[in-house]
Coordinates of C-alpha atoms and ligand atoms in Angstrom, one line a residue:
M654 CA 286.6 204.4 66.6
E655 CA 284.5 201.3 66.6
N656 CA 283.1 200.4 63.2
V657 CA 285.0 203.2 61.4
R658 CA 287.8 202.3 59.0
I659 CA 289.8 205.4 58.6
P660 CA 290.8 205.9 55.0
L661 CA 294.4 206.1 54.0
V662 CA 295.3 209.4 52.4
K663 CA 298.0 209.6 49.7
G664 CA 299.0 212.5 47.6
V665 CA 296.7 215.2 46.2
V666 CA 293.1 214.5 47.3
S667 CA 289.9 216.0 48.6
R668 CA 289.3 215.1 52.3
Q669 CA 285.6 215.2 51.6
A670 CA 284.6 212.9 48.8
R671 CA 282.4 214.2 46.0
T672 CA 283.3 217.8 46.8
G673 CA 286.3 220.1 46.4
W674 CA 288.1 218.2 43.7
P675 CA 291.7 219.6 43.7
E676 CA 292.2 222.0 40.8
G677 CA 293.0 220.3 37.6
T678 CA 291.8 216.9 38.7
V679 CA 288.6 214.8 38.5
E680 CA 287.5 212.3 41.1
D681 CA 287.2 208.6 40.1
E682 CA 285.5 206.3 42.6
H683 CA 286.8 202.7 42.7
G684 CA 284.4 201.0 45.0
R685 CA 282.8 197.7 46.0
E686 CA 279.1 196.8 46.5
G687 CA 278.0 199.7 44.4
F688 CA 278.6 202.7 46.6
A689 CA 278.3 201.0 49.9
G690 CA 281.5 198.9 50.3
N691 CA 285.2 199.5 50.5
Y692 CA 286.3 202.3 48.2
S693 CA 289.1 204.6 47.1
M694 CA 288.7 207.9 45.4
L695 CA 291.4 208.4 42.8
Y696 CA 292.2 212.0 41.7
R697 CA 293.2 212.0 38.0
R698 CA 294.5 214.6 35.6
R699 CA 292.0 213.6 32.9
P700 CA 288.5 212.0 32.9
P701 CA 289.0 208.2 32.6
T702 CA 286.3 208.2 30.0
Q703 CA 288.4 210.0 27.4
W704 CA 289.2 206.8 25.5
T705 CA 290.0 207.0 21.8
R706 CA 289.1 203.4 20.8
I707 CA 287.5 200.3 22.4
E708 CA 288.1 196.8 21.1
G709 CA 285.8 194.1 22.5
P710 CA 282.2 193.9 23.7
S711 CA 282.4 195.4 27.2
R712 CA 281.7 199.0 26.3
P713 CA 279.1 201.7 27.1
R714 CA 276.0 200.9 25.0
A715 CA 272.8 202.7 24.4
M716 CA 269.5 201.9 22.7
D717 CA 267.1 204.4 21.2
M718 CA 263.9 203.6 23.1
D719 CA 261.7 205.1 20.4
A720 CA 263.3 202.9 17.7
L721 CA 262.7 199.6 19.6
A722 CA 260.5 197.3 17.6
A723 CA 258.1 195.6 20.0
P724 CA 255.8 193.1 18.2
D725 CA 253.1 193.5 20.8
A726 CA 252.5 197.1 19.6
D727 CA 250.7 195.7 16.6
D728 CA 250.0 192.1 17.4
P729 CA 247.8 191.7 20.6
D730 CA 248.7 188.0 20.7
A731 CA 252.4 188.8 21.0
T732 CA 254.4 188.8 24.3
P733 CA 256.8 191.5 25.6
T734 CA 260.2 191.9 23.9
L735 CA 263.4 190.9 25.7
L736 CA 266.1 193.6 25.8
L737 CA 268.7 192.4 28.3
E738 CA 269.1 189.4 30.6
N739 CA 271.2 187.4 32.9
E740 CA 270.5 184.5 35.3
D741 CA 268.8 186.8 37.9
V742 CA 267.0 189.4 35.7
G743 CA 265.2 189.8 32.4
I744 CA 264.4 193.3 31.1
Y745 CA 261.6 193.5 28.6
V746 CA 259.5 196.2 26.9
S747 CA 255.8 196.1 26.0
R748 CA 254.4 198.7 23.7
R749 CA 250.9 197.1 23.6
R750 CA 248.1 199.2 22.3
A751 CA 245.3 196.7 22.4
A752 CA 244.1 194.5 25.2
M753 CA 245.7 191.1 25.6
P754 CA 243.4 188.4 24.1
Y755 CA 244.9 185.9 26.6
Y756 CA 245.6 185.9 30.4
F757 CA 249.3 185.6 31.3
R758 CA 250.9 183.9 34.3
N759 CA 254.7 184.2 34.6
V760 CA 256.1 181.4 36.7
D761 CA 259.7 182.4 35.8
G762 CA 259.7 185.3 38.2
D763 CA 258.1 188.3 39.9
E764 CA 257.5 191.2 37.5
V765 CA 258.0 194.9 38.1
H766 CA 256.4 196.9 35.4
F767 CA 257.4 200.6 35.0
V768 CA 254.9 202.6 33.0
Q769 CA 257.0 204.9 30.9
H770 CA 254.1 206.2 28.8
G771 CA 250.4 205.3 28.6
E772 CA 247.5 204.4 30.8
G773 CA 244.9 201.7 31.1
R774 CA 243.6 198.9 33.3
L775 CA 245.6 196.0 34.7
E776 CA 243.1 193.1 35.2
T777 CA 244.3 190.5 37.8
E778 CA 242.7 187.7 39.6
Y779 CA 243.0 189.8 42.8
G780 CA 241.1 192.6 41.1
D781 CA 241.9 195.5 38.8
L782 CA 244.4 198.3 39.1
S783 CA 244.2 201.3 36.9
Y784 CA 247.6 202.5 35.7
E785 CA 249.2 205.7 34.3
A786 CA 252.6 207.0 33.4
G787 CA 255.1 206.8 36.3
D788 CA 253.5 203.8 38.0
Y789 CA 255.4 200.8 39.2
L790 CA 253.2 197.7 39.1
V791 CA 254.5 194.7 41.0
L792 CA 253.1 191.3 40.0
P793 CA 254.1 188.4 42.2
R794 CA 255.3 185.3 40.4
G795 CA 252.3 183.2 39.2
T796 CA 249.8 186.0 39.3
T797 CA 247.2 185.7 36.4
Y798 CA 246.7 189.0 34.6
R799 CA 246.1 190.9 31.4
F800 CA 246.6 194.5 30.3
H801 CA 243.9 196.7 28.8
P802 CA 245.8 199.7 27.4
A803 CA 243.6 202.9 27.0
S804 CA 246.2 205.0 25.1
A805 CA 248.1 204.7 21.9
D806 CA 251.5 205.6 23.4
S807 CA 251.8 202.6 25.7
Y808 CA 255.4 201.9 26.7
I809 CA 256.1 199.6 29.7
V810 CA 259.6 198.4 30.9
I811 CA 259.4 195.1 32.7
V812 CA 261.9 193.7 35.1
E813 CA 261.5 189.9 35.6
S814 CA 263.0 188.9 39.0
R815 CA 264.1 185.3 38.2
T816 CA 265.8 184.0 41.3
G817 CA 263.7 185.4 44.2
E818 CA 261.1 187.9 45.3
V819 CA 261.0 191.6 44.8
A820 CA 261.5 193.4 48.1
L821 CA 261.9 196.8 49.5
P822 CA 265.5 197.9 50.4
D823 CA 266.7 198.1 53.9
R824 CA 266.5 201.8 54.7
G825 CA 268.6 201.6 57.8
L826 CA 269.0 204.8 59.7
L827 CA 266.9 206.7 57.2
G828 CA 263.8 205.3 58.7
H829 CA 260.6 204.0 57.1
F830 CA 259.3 207.1 55.3
V831 CA 261.9 208.1 52.7
P832 CA 262.2 208.0 49.8
F833 CA 258.5 206.9 50.0
D834 CA 256.1 205.6 52.6
A835 CA 255.2 201.9 51.9
A836 CA 251.7 202.8 53.0
L837 CA 251.3 204.5 49.6
F838 CA 251.2 201.2 47.8
E839 CA 247.8 200.5 46.3
H840 CA 246.2 197.1 46.2
P841 CA 243.4 195.7 44.0
E842 CA 239.9 195.0 45.3
P843 CA 238.0 191.9 44.2
S844 CA 235.7 192.7 41.3
S845 CA 232.0 193.0 42.1
T846 CA 230.9 193.3 38.5
P847 CA 229.6 190.3 36.6
L848 CA 232.2 188.3 34.7
P849 CA 232.4 188.8 31.0
D850 CA 230.8 186.1 28.9
D851 CA 231.6 187.4 25.4
Q852 CA 234.0 184.7 24.5
D853 CA 233.6 181.0 23.8
E854 CA 237.0 180.2 25.1
W855 CA 239.4 181.7 27.6
E856 CA 243.1 181.2 27.5
V857 CA 245.6 181.3 30.4
R858 CA 249.1 181.4 29.0
I859 CA 251.8 180.1 31.5
K860 CA 255.4 180.9 31.1
R861 CA 257.7 178.4 32.7
G862 CA 261.4 178.0 31.8
D863 CA 260.8 180.6 29.1
V864 CA 258.4 178.2 27.3
L865 CA 254.7 179.0 26.9
T866 CA 251.8 176.6 27.7
S867 CA 248.2 177.5 27.2
F868 CA 245.3 176.3 29.3
F869 CA 241.7 176.9 28.0
Y870 CA 238.5 177.4 29.9
D871 CA 234.9 177.8 28.8
A872 CA 234.3 180.6 31.3
C873 CA 236.3 183.6 32.4
P874 CA 238.8 182.4 35.0
M875 CA 239.0 185.7 36.9
D876 CA 236.3 184.6 39.3
V877 CA 237.9 185.4 42.6
V878 CA 235.3 186.9 45.0
G879 CA 237.7 187.6 47.9
W880 CA 241.2 187.1 49.1
V881 CA 243.2 187.4 52.3
G882 CA 246.9 187.2 52.7
T883 CA 250.3 188.9 52.3
L884 CA 250.8 188.4 48.6
C885 CA 249.1 190.5 45.9
P886 CA 249.8 192.9 43.1
L887 CA 251.0 196.4 44.2
K888 CA 251.1 199.8 42.6
I889 CA 252.9 203.0 43.4
N890 CA 253.6 206.1 41.4
V891 CA 257.0 207.9 41.3
R892 CA 255.3 211.3 41.7
T893 CA 254.6 210.3 45.3
F894 CA 258.3 209.8 46.1
R895 CA 260.1 212.2 48.5
G896 CA 263.8 211.6 47.7
I897 CA 266.3 213.0 50.1
H898 CA 269.1 215.4 49.1
S899 CA 272.0 217.4 50.5
E900 CA 272.7 221.0 49.8
R901 CA 276.4 220.3 50.0
T902 CA 277.2 217.0 48.4
H903 CA 276.0 214.6 45.8
L904 CA 274.2 211.5 47.2
P905 CA 274.9 208.0 45.8
P906 CA 272.2 206.1 43.9
S907 CA 271.6 203.8 46.9
A908 CA 269.8 206.8 48.6
Y909 CA 267.1 206.5 45.9
A910 CA 266.7 202.7 46.0
T911 CA 263.1 201.6 45.3
F912 CA 263.1 197.8 45.0
R913 CA 265.7 195.1 45.3
G914 CA 265.8 191.4 44.7
P915 CA 268.5 188.7 44.3
G916 CA 271.2 190.1 42.0
Y917 CA 269.6 193.5 41.2
W918 CA 268.4 196.8 42.5
I919 CA 265.8 199.2 41.0
V920 CA 266.5 202.9 41.8
T921 CA 264.4 205.9 41.0
F922 CA 266.1 209.3 40.8
T923 CA 263.5 212.0 41.5
P924 CA 263.5 215.8 41.1
K925 CA 265.8 217.7 43.5
P926 CA 267.4 221.0 44.0
L927 CA 271.0 221.0 42.9
E928 CA 273.8 221.4 45.4
T929 CA 274.6 225.0 46.3
A930 CA 277.9 224.7 48.3
A931 CA 280.8 226.4 46.5
D932 CA 282.9 223.3 46.5
A933 CA 280.1 221.0 45.5
V934 CA 280.4 219.0 42.3
R935 CA 276.9 218.9 40.8
P936 CA 277.0 216.0 38.4
P937 CA 277.9 212.5 39.7
G938 CA 281.6 211.7 39.6
Y939 CA 283.5 209.2 37.5
H940 CA 283.3 205.6 38.5
R941 CA 283.6 202.0 37.3
N942 CA 280.9 200.2 39.2
V943 CA 282.9 197.0 39.6
D944 CA 280.1 194.9 41.2
Y945 CA 277.1 196.0 39.0
D946 CA 276.1 196.5 35.4
E947 CA 274.1 199.7 35.2
V948 CA 271.0 200.2 33.0
I949 CA 269.5 203.7 33.1
F950 CA 266.7 205.6 31.2
S951 CA 264.9 208.8 31.8
H952 CA 261.1 208.7 32.4
S953 CA 260.9 212.5 32.1
G954 CA 263.5 215.3 32.1
R955 CA 267.3 215.0 31.8
L956 CA 269.8 213.5 34.1
V957 CA 272.4 216.0 35.2
S958 CA 275.2 213.9 33.9
R959 CA 274.0 213.9 30.4
S960 CA 274.2 216.4 27.5
E961 CA 271.2 218.5 26.5
T962 CA 271.0 216.6 23.2
T963 CA 270.4 213.2 24.6
G964 CA 267.3 211.5 23.3
P965 CA 265.2 208.7 24.8
L966 CA 268.1 206.4 25.4
L967 CA 268.3 203.3 27.5
T968 CA 271.9 202.8 28.4
L969 CA 274.0 199.9 29.6
H970 CA 277.3 200.6 31.4
P971 CA 278.9 197.2 32.1
A972 CA 280.7 196.7 35.4
G973 CA 284.3 197.8 35.4
V974 CA 283.8 200.3 32.5
H975 CA 284.2 203.9 33.6
H976 CA 281.4 206.3 33.1
G977 CA 280.6 209.7 34.4
P978 CA 279.5 213.2 33.4
H979 CA 279.1 214.1 29.8
P980 CA 281.9 216.6 29.0
R981 CA 279.4 219.5 28.9
A982 CA 277.6 218.4 32.2
F983 CA 279.6 220.7 34.5
E984 CA 278.8 223.7 32.3
L985 CA 275.1 222.7 31.8
T986 CA 274.5 222.4 35.5
R987 CA 276.3 225.6 36.6
D988 CA 273.4 227.9 36.2
V989 CA 270.4 225.7 36.9
E990 CA 268.8 225.3 40.3
R991 CA 267.1 221.9 40.0
M992 CA 267.2 218.5 38.3
D993 CA 263.5 218.1 37.3
A994 CA 263.8 214.6 36.1
Y995 CA 262.6 211.1 37.0
V996 CA 265.2 208.6 36.0
I997 CA 265.0 204.8 36.3
N998 CA 268.2 202.8 37.1
I999 CA 268.5 199.0 37.2
D1000 CA 271.7 197.6 38.5
T1001 CA 272.6 193.9 38.2
H1002 CA 275.3 191.9 39.9
R1003 CA 275.8 189.6 36.9
A1004 CA 276.7 190.7 33.4
L1005 CA 273.7 191.5 31.2
R1006 CA 273.5 190.1 27.7
P1007 CA 271.8 192.3 25.1
A1008 CA 269.1 190.6 23.1
P1009 CA 268.7 191.1 19.3
A1010 CA 266.0 193.8 19.8
F1011 CA 268.5 195.9 21.8
D1012 CA 271.2 195.4 19.1
A1013 CA 268.7 196.5 16.4
A1014 CA 267.9 199.8 18.1
E1015 CA 271.4 200.5 19.3
Q1016 CA 273.0 204.0 19.0
Q1017 CA 276.3 202.9 17.7
D1018 CA 278.4 205.9 18.6
Y1019 CA 277.3 206.2 22.2
W1020 CA 280.7 205.1 23.5
E1021 CA 282.3 208.2 21.9
Q1022 CA 280.4 210.9 23.7
W1023 CA 283.0 211.5 26.5
K1024 CA 285.9 211.9 24.1
T1025 CA 286.0 215.7 24.0
P1026 CA 287.5 217.9 26.8
L1027 CA 285.4 219.2 29.6
T1028 CA 283.8 222.6 28.8
A1029 CA 283.9 223.9 32.4
A1030 CA 285.8 223.2 35.6
P1031 CA 283.9 220.7 37.8
L1032 CA 283.3 222.8 40.9
A1033 CA 280.0 224.8 41.2
G1034 CA 282.5 227.5 42.5
H1035 CA 280.9 230.8 41.9
R1036 CA 277.6 229.9 43.5
G1037 CA 278.6 231.8 46.6
S1038 CA 277.7 229.4 49.5
Q1039 CA 280.3 228.8 52.2
T1040 CA 281.9 225.5 52.3
Ligands
FE2_1812 FE1 277.0 204.6 37.5

């Protein structure tokens, strides 16, 4: 058949990936290009995550998001805190509680802000956008802006797209309207209110090559009265998303892709009913994402692959290092009907380097959590649906 590369089948396998794991085995995906390229499913006798020791830096890592010290929480003049970076992407956190006393213009990259907690007003030269928890705010490279938080629990995760523009993924045969309709993006309107004149001096702080330069004006520089074009800040909330799902099999993260840029993807897992087929495996399988480092954190709720005790962790699974369900995940998902969680996933082609702030908030024993045996067989089994 044209364009179909028939897989080779060797030994004891399931003929339908992600379902019907042969008794006494777990499925381990060895694939290229995330979950879209050449692959083989390996059927193993033991989870490949049951390591006893790791020597060296390429290991599963996790950071307690609540423990992260972000200087801009208490110092309005501070800038966001770097967590992880590579040549293509910088990942930062802002916990700002008071308005920025300066305007900011990032010339090092587009910015995608995800509002984990909090609400307020984003002032830009294109006009204002209000924001709340669950919003993605996209700021094109070089946009002048400042944040005016209106809540004490502000927590924003920022992805800096360093080598090219933020874009929407190609949705291919899925069409234009899932997992969300791009018509839902909100845009700022030019402000019609008088400019503030309560300051003697106005600062615009430009970041170029990770170095800051300040320009000062004797009037508020946000004096745009109109704009026309194809470039502007955008806002969309994850609650508007309509992710697809299958009753009979687990879909890969690419089905939930939200944004992409050179060297990275941003994915939003949204609430869904869990699979009901008797041979379905509800948590995602084991894999070693050989082309991507994976960063993941929960916005609300719990990912089905994690244990019930997981706190507000931001995790880093380096490319090539196995990961997969927590040993209790098969048991914990057996008698629930839905995954009511919003989870943010950032995948990067190049290796991410943790910054000191990540190291300082690290949960040191995270790599150990898969050591214990599984507490239930992987298949949903007793659920009664026909295969
Ligand atoms: Fe993964």
